[in-house]
Amino acid sequence: MLPAALGALAASLAVVATLGPASAAALDVKEEGGYFVIEVKDVFAKPEAYQQQLRDAGLDMKLRLLPSTPGSVGTVAPSTVEPDGIKVIDRQEGCESAGGCPISIKVRRGFKGSAELVLGREARPGEEYQIIGGFDSPGEPLHCAPYHNRPVSEVRALLKAQGVDVEAFDVRGPAFWTKEGKETEPVTKASVPESMHVVGGYLTMAGKATLQVSDSDLPADLVQTMKEKTGCWPEQ
């Protein structure tokens, strides 16, 4: 009888071990103040797992999370918009968690439409970003840094101090900020003279960046406008 009992016990433990992690919900869905508050518990889950839970809550929604730069984690991808009745909770407001703020959205109770939402998530080590913004955007390494029109050598040092290496360069033509210049595609190169001027840039994955460079400087008024859009001023 002892071997049989041990066998039954082992089988029951195997079932518990199998059901435990697999049964963990990808989302935490609860009702608060006339809204569904949806917190993403597993940012690496398959979209089908999100959709099933949303369907169970009576919501016709599709949710996808894509690897993004740090400043874009928990925000809506530029290619999508927040539908009326759905709001992404700002991770910067009222979040005091030492372990990082959860990615959460609010959906008005009674929401009858259909929606597809794409949000940024943290990237796995070595994973390329799919949601990309300028490296001077809020939450990014050169936010408010005075890098515009500086030589590559100086901007390389600024990024290095933030743990970011330059891996490529997008070379822009002269006066690229004009209507004619914007229609000219940049040429990507592995190296350029260190004296070329940096006019922009973006992160491609954790610790890696591409610089946008040109032989022409950006006009001062354009730099000021770009700074203001990111919540900074040129003198900062």
JSON list of N, CA, C and O in Angstrom, two decimals, residues 143-169:
[
{"chain": "A", "resi": 143, "resn": "HIS", "atom": "N", "xyz": [17.30, 63.72, -21.58]},
{"chain": "A", "resi": 143, "resn": "HIS", "atom": "CA", "xyz": [16.21, 64.68, -21.39]},
{"chain": "A", "resi": 143, "resn": "HIS", "atom": "C", "xyz": [16.77, 65.97, -20.80]},
{"chain": "A", "resi": 143, "resn": "HIS", "atom": "O", "xyz": [17.42, 65.97, -19.76]},
{"chain": "A", "resi": 144, "resn": "CYS", "atom": "N", "xyz": [16.53, 67.07, -21.47]},
{"chain": "A", "resi": 144, "resn": "CYS", "atom": "CA", "xyz": [16.97, 68.41, -21.08]},
{"chain": "A", "resi": 144, "resn": "CYS", "atom": "C", "xyz": [18.49, 68.61, -21.19]},
{"chain": "A", "resi": 144, "resn": "CYS", "atom": "O", "xyz": [19.00, 69.66, -20.77]},
{"chain": "A", "resi": 145, "resn": "ALA", "atom": "N", "xyz": [19.21, 67.65, -21.71]},
{"chain": "A", "resi": 145, "resn": "ALA", "atom": "CA", "xyz": [20.66, 67.83, -21.87]},
{"chain": "A", "resi": 145, "resn": "ALA", "atom": "C", "xyz": [20.94, 68.73, -23.06]},
{"chain": "A", "resi": 145, "resn": "ALA", "atom": "O", "xyz": [20.28, 68.64, -24.10]},
{"chain": "A", "resi": 146, "resn": "PRO", "atom": "N", "xyz": [21.92, 69.63, -22.97]},
{"chain": "A", "resi": 146, "resn": "PRO", "atom": "CA", "xyz": [22.24, 70.56, -24.07]},
{"chain": "A", "resi": 146, "resn": "PRO", "atom": "C", "xyz": [23.13, 69.89, -25.12]},
{"chain": "A", "resi": 146, "resn": "PRO", "atom": "O", "xyz": [24.32, 70.17, -25.23]},
{"chain": "A", "resi": 147, "resn": "TYR", "atom": "N", "xyz": [22.54, 69.04, -25.93]},
{"chain": "A", "resi": 147, "resn": "TYR", "atom": "CA", "xyz": [23.34, 68.27, -26.90]},
{"chain": "A", "resi": 147, "resn": "TYR", "atom": "C", "xyz": [23.19, 68.76, -28.34]},
{"chain": "A", "resi": 147, "resn": "TYR", "atom": "O", "xyz": [24.02, 68.45, -29.20]},
{"chain": "A", "resi": 148, "resn": "HIS", "atom": "N", "xyz": [22.13, 69.51, -28.65]},
{"chain": "A", "resi": 148, "resn": "HIS", "atom": "CA", "xyz": [21.88, 69.90, -30.04]},
{"chain": "A", "resi": 148, "resn": "HIS", "atom": "C", "xyz": [23.06, 70.68, -30.62]},
{"chain": "A", "resi": 148, "resn": "HIS", "atom": "O", "xyz": [23.60, 71.60, -29.98]},
{"chain": "A", "resi": 149, "resn": "ASN", "atom": "N", "xyz": [23.46, 70.30, -31.82]},
{"chain": "A", "resi": 149, "resn": "ASN", "atom": "CA", "xyz": [24.55, 70.94, -32.58]},
{"chain": "A", "resi": 149, "resn": "ASN", "atom": "C", "xyz": [25.93, 70.72, -31.95]},
{"chain": "A", "resi": 149, "resn": "ASN", "atom": "O", "xyz": [26.91, 71.32, -32.40]},
{"chain": "A", "resi": 150, "resn": "ARG", "atom": "N", "xyz": [26.01, 69.87, -30.92]},
{"chain": "A", "resi": 150, "resn": "ARG", "atom": "CA", "xyz": [27.31, 69.54, -30.34]},
{"chain": "A", "resi": 150, "resn": "ARG", "atom": "C", "xyz": [28.00, 68.47, -31.19]},
{"chain": "A", "resi": 150, "resn": "ARG", "atom": "O", "xyz": [27.33, 67.66, -31.85]},
{"chain": "A", "resi": 151, "resn": "PRO", "atom": "N", "xyz": [29.34, 68.41, -31.17]},
{"chain": "A", "resi": 151, "resn": "PRO", "atom": "CA", "xyz": [30.03, 67.37, -31.95]},
{"chain": "A", "resi": 151, "resn": "PRO", "atom": "C", "xyz": [29.77, 65.97, -31.40]},
{"chain": "A", "resi": 151, "resn": "PRO", "atom": "O", "xyz": [29.44, 65.81, -30.22]},
{"chain": "A", "resi": 152, "resn": "VAL", "atom": "N", "xyz": [29.93, 65.00, -32.27]},
{"chain": "A", "resi": 152, "resn": "VAL", "atom": "CA", "xyz": [29.69, 63.60, -31.89]},
{"chain": "A", "resi": 152, "resn": "VAL", "atom": "C", "xyz": [30.49, 63.23, -30.65]},
{"chain": "A", "resi": 152, "resn": "VAL", "atom": "O", "xyz": [29.98, 62.54, -29.75]},
{"chain": "A", "resi": 153, "resn": "SER", "atom": "N", "xyz": [31.72, 63.68, -30.57]},
{"chain": "A", "resi": 153, "resn": "SER", "atom": "CA", "xyz": [32.58, 63.31, -29.43]},
{"chain": "A", "resi": 153, "resn": "SER", "atom": "C", "xyz": [31.97, 63.73, -28.10]},
{"chain": "A", "resi": 153, "resn": "SER", "atom": "O", "xyz": [32.01, 62.97, -27.12]},
{"chain": "A", "resi": 154, "resn": "GLU", "atom": "N", "xyz": [31.37, 64.93, -28.04]},
{"chain": "A", "resi": 154, "resn": "GLU", "atom": "CA", "xyz": [30.78, 65.40, -26.79]},
{"chain": "A", "resi": 154, "resn": "GLU", "atom": "C", "xyz": [29.51, 64.63, -26.44]},
{"chain": "A", "resi": 154, "resn": "GLU", "atom": "O", "xyz": [29.29, 64.26, -25.29]},
{"chain": "A", "resi": 155, "resn": "VAL", "atom": "N", "xyz": [28.67, 64.38, -27.44]},
{"chain": "A", "resi": 155, "resn": "VAL", "atom": "CA", "xyz": [27.41, 63.68, -27.18]},
{"chain": "A", "resi": 155, "resn": "VAL", "atom": "C", "xyz": [27.69, 62.22, -26.84]},
{"chain": "A", "resi": 155, "resn": "VAL", "atom": "O", "xyz": [27.01, 61.62, -25.99]},
{"chain": "A", "resi": 156, "resn": "ARG", "atom": "N", "xyz": [28.69, 61.66, -27.47]},
{"chain": "A", "resi": 156, "resn": "ARG", "atom": "CA", "xyz": [29.08, 60.28, -27.12]},
{"chain": "A", "resi": 156, "resn": "ARG", "atom": "C", "xyz": [29.44, 60.19, -25.63]},
{"chain": "A", "resi": 156, "resn": "ARG", "atom": "O", "xyz": [29.06, 59.24, -24.94]},
{"chain": "A", "resi": 157, "resn": "ALA", "atom": "N", "xyz": [30.18, 61.21, -25.14]},
{"chain": "A", "resi": 157, "resn": "ALA", "atom": "CA", "xyz": [30.56, 61.22, -23.73]},
{"chain": "A", "resi": 157, "resn": "ALA", "atom": "C", "xyz": [29.34, 61.39, -22.81]},
{"chain": "A", "resi": 157, "resn": "ALA", "atom": "O", "xyz": [29.26, 60.77, -21.75]},
{"chain": "A", "resi": 158, "resn": "LEU", "atom": "N", "xyz": [28.38, 62.24, -23.23]},
{"chain": "A", "resi": 158, "resn": "LEU", "atom": "CA", "xyz": [27.17, 62.42, -22.44]},
{"chain": "A", "resi": 158, "resn": "LEU", "atom": "C", "xyz": [26.40, 61.11, -22.30]},
{"chain": "A", "resi": 158, "resn": "LEU", "atom": "O", "xyz": [25.92, 60.76, -21.21]},
{"chain": "A", "resi": 159, "resn": "LEU", "atom": "N", "xyz": [26.29, 60.39, -23.41]},
{"chain": "A", "resi": 159, "resn": "LEU", "atom": "CA", "xyz": [25.57, 59.10, -23.38]},
{"chain": "A", "resi": 159, "resn": "LEU", "atom": "C", "xyz": [26.34, 58.07, -22.58]},
{"chain": "A", "resi": 159, "resn": "LEU", "atom": "O", "xyz": [25.75, 57.28, -21.82]},
{"chain": "A", "resi": 160, "resn": "LYS", "atom": "N", "xyz": [27.67, 58.06, -22.73]},
{"chain": "A", "resi": 160, "resn": "LYS", "atom": "CA", "xyz": [28.49, 57.08, -22.01]},
{"chain": "A", "resi": 160, "resn": "LYS", "atom": "C", "xyz": [28.32, 57.23, -20.51]},
{"chain": "A", "resi": 160, "resn": "LYS", "atom": "O", "xyz": [28.28, 56.24, -19.77]},
{"chain": "A", "resi": 161, "resn": "ALA", "atom": "N", "xyz": [28.18, 58.47, -20.07]},
{"chain": "A", "resi": 161, "resn": "ALA", "atom": "CA", "xyz": [27.97, 58.72, -18.64]},
{"chain": "A", "resi": 161, "resn": "ALA", "atom": "C", "xyz": [26.65, 58.16, -18.15]},
{"chain": "A", "resi": 161, "resn": "ALA", "atom": "O", "xyz": [26.48, 57.92, -16.95]},
{"chain": "A", "resi": 162, "resn": "GLN", "atom": "N", "xyz": [25.72, 57.93, -19.08]},
{"chain": "A", "resi": 162, "resn": "GLN", "atom": "CA", "xyz": [24.42, 57.36, -18.75]},
{"chain": "A", "resi": 162, "resn": "GLN", "atom": "C", "xyz": [24.37, 55.86, -19.05]},
{"chain": "A", "resi": 162, "resn": "GLN", "atom": "O", "xyz": [23.30, 55.24, -19.00]},
{"chain": "A", "resi": 163, "resn": "GLY", "atom": "N", "xyz": [25.52, 55.28, -19.37]},
{"chain": "A", "resi": 163, "resn": "GLY", "atom": "CA", "xyz": [25.59, 53.85, -19.65]},
{"chain": "A", "resi": 163, "resn": "GLY", "atom": "C", "xyz": [25.10, 53.45, -21.03]},
{"chain": "A", "resi": 163, "resn": "GLY", "atom": "O", "xyz": [24.69, 52.31, -21.25]},
{"chain": "A", "resi": 164, "resn": "VAL", "atom": "N", "xyz": [25.17, 54.40, -21.97]},
{"chain": "A", "resi": 164, "resn": "VAL", "atom": "CA", "xyz": [24.68, 54.15, -23.34]},
{"chain": "A", "resi": 164, "resn": "VAL", "atom": "C", "xyz": [25.83, 54.30, -24.34]},
{"chain": "A", "resi": 164, "resn": "VAL", "atom": "O", "xyz": [26.55, 55.30, -24.31]},
{"chain": "A", "resi": 165, "resn": "ASP", "atom": "N", "xyz": [25.99, 53.32, -25.22]},
{"chain": "A", "resi": 165, "resn": "ASP", "atom": "CA", "xyz": [27.00, 53.37, -26.28]},
{"chain": "A", "resi": 165, "resn": "ASP", "atom": "C", "xyz": [26.36, 53.72, -27.62]},
{"chain": "A", "resi": 165, "resn": "ASP", "atom": "O", "xyz": [25.22, 53.33, -27.89]},
{"chain": "A", "resi": 166, "resn": "VAL", "atom": "N", "xyz": [27.10, 54.44, -28.44]},
{"chain": "A", "resi": 166, "resn": "VAL", "atom": "CA", "xyz": [26.62, 54.77, -29.79]},
{"chain": "A", "resi": 166, "resn": "VAL", "atom": "C", "xyz": [26.99, 53.64, -30.74]},
{"chain": "A", "resi": 166, "resn": "VAL", "atom": "O", "xyz": [28.15, 53.24, -30.82]},
{"chain": "A", "resi": 167, "resn": "GLU", "atom": "N", "xyz": [25.99, 53.10, -31.45]},
{"chain": "A", "resi": 167, "resn": "GLU", "atom": "CA", "xyz": [26.26, 51.97, -32.35]},
{"chain": "A", "resi": 167, "resn": "GLU", "atom": "C", "xyz": [26.08, 52.32, -33.82]},
{"chain": "A", "resi": 167, "resn": "GLU", "atom": "O", "xyz": [26.54, 51.57, -34.68]},
{"chain": "A", "resi": 168, "resn": "ALA", "atom": "N", "xyz": [25.42, 53.44, -34.13]},
{"chain": "A", "resi": 168, "resn": "ALA", "atom": "CA", "xyz": [25.20, 53.79, -35.54]},
{"chain": "A", "resi": 168, "resn": "ALA", "atom": "C", "xyz": [24.89, 55.27, -35.65]},
{"chain": "A", "resi": 168, "resn": "ALA", "atom": "O", "xyz": [24.64, 55.96, -34.65]},
{"chain": "A", "resi": 169, "resn": "PHE", "atom": "N", "xyz": [24.91, 55.76, -36.91]},
{"chain": "A", "resi": 169, "resn": "PHE", "atom": "CA", "xyz": [24.68, 57.17, -37.18]},
{"chain": "A", "resi": 169, "resn": "PHE", "atom": "C", "xyz": [23.74, 57.31, -38.38]},
{"chain": "A", "resi": 169, "resn": "PHE", "atom": "O", "xyz": [23.93, 56.65, -39.40]}
]
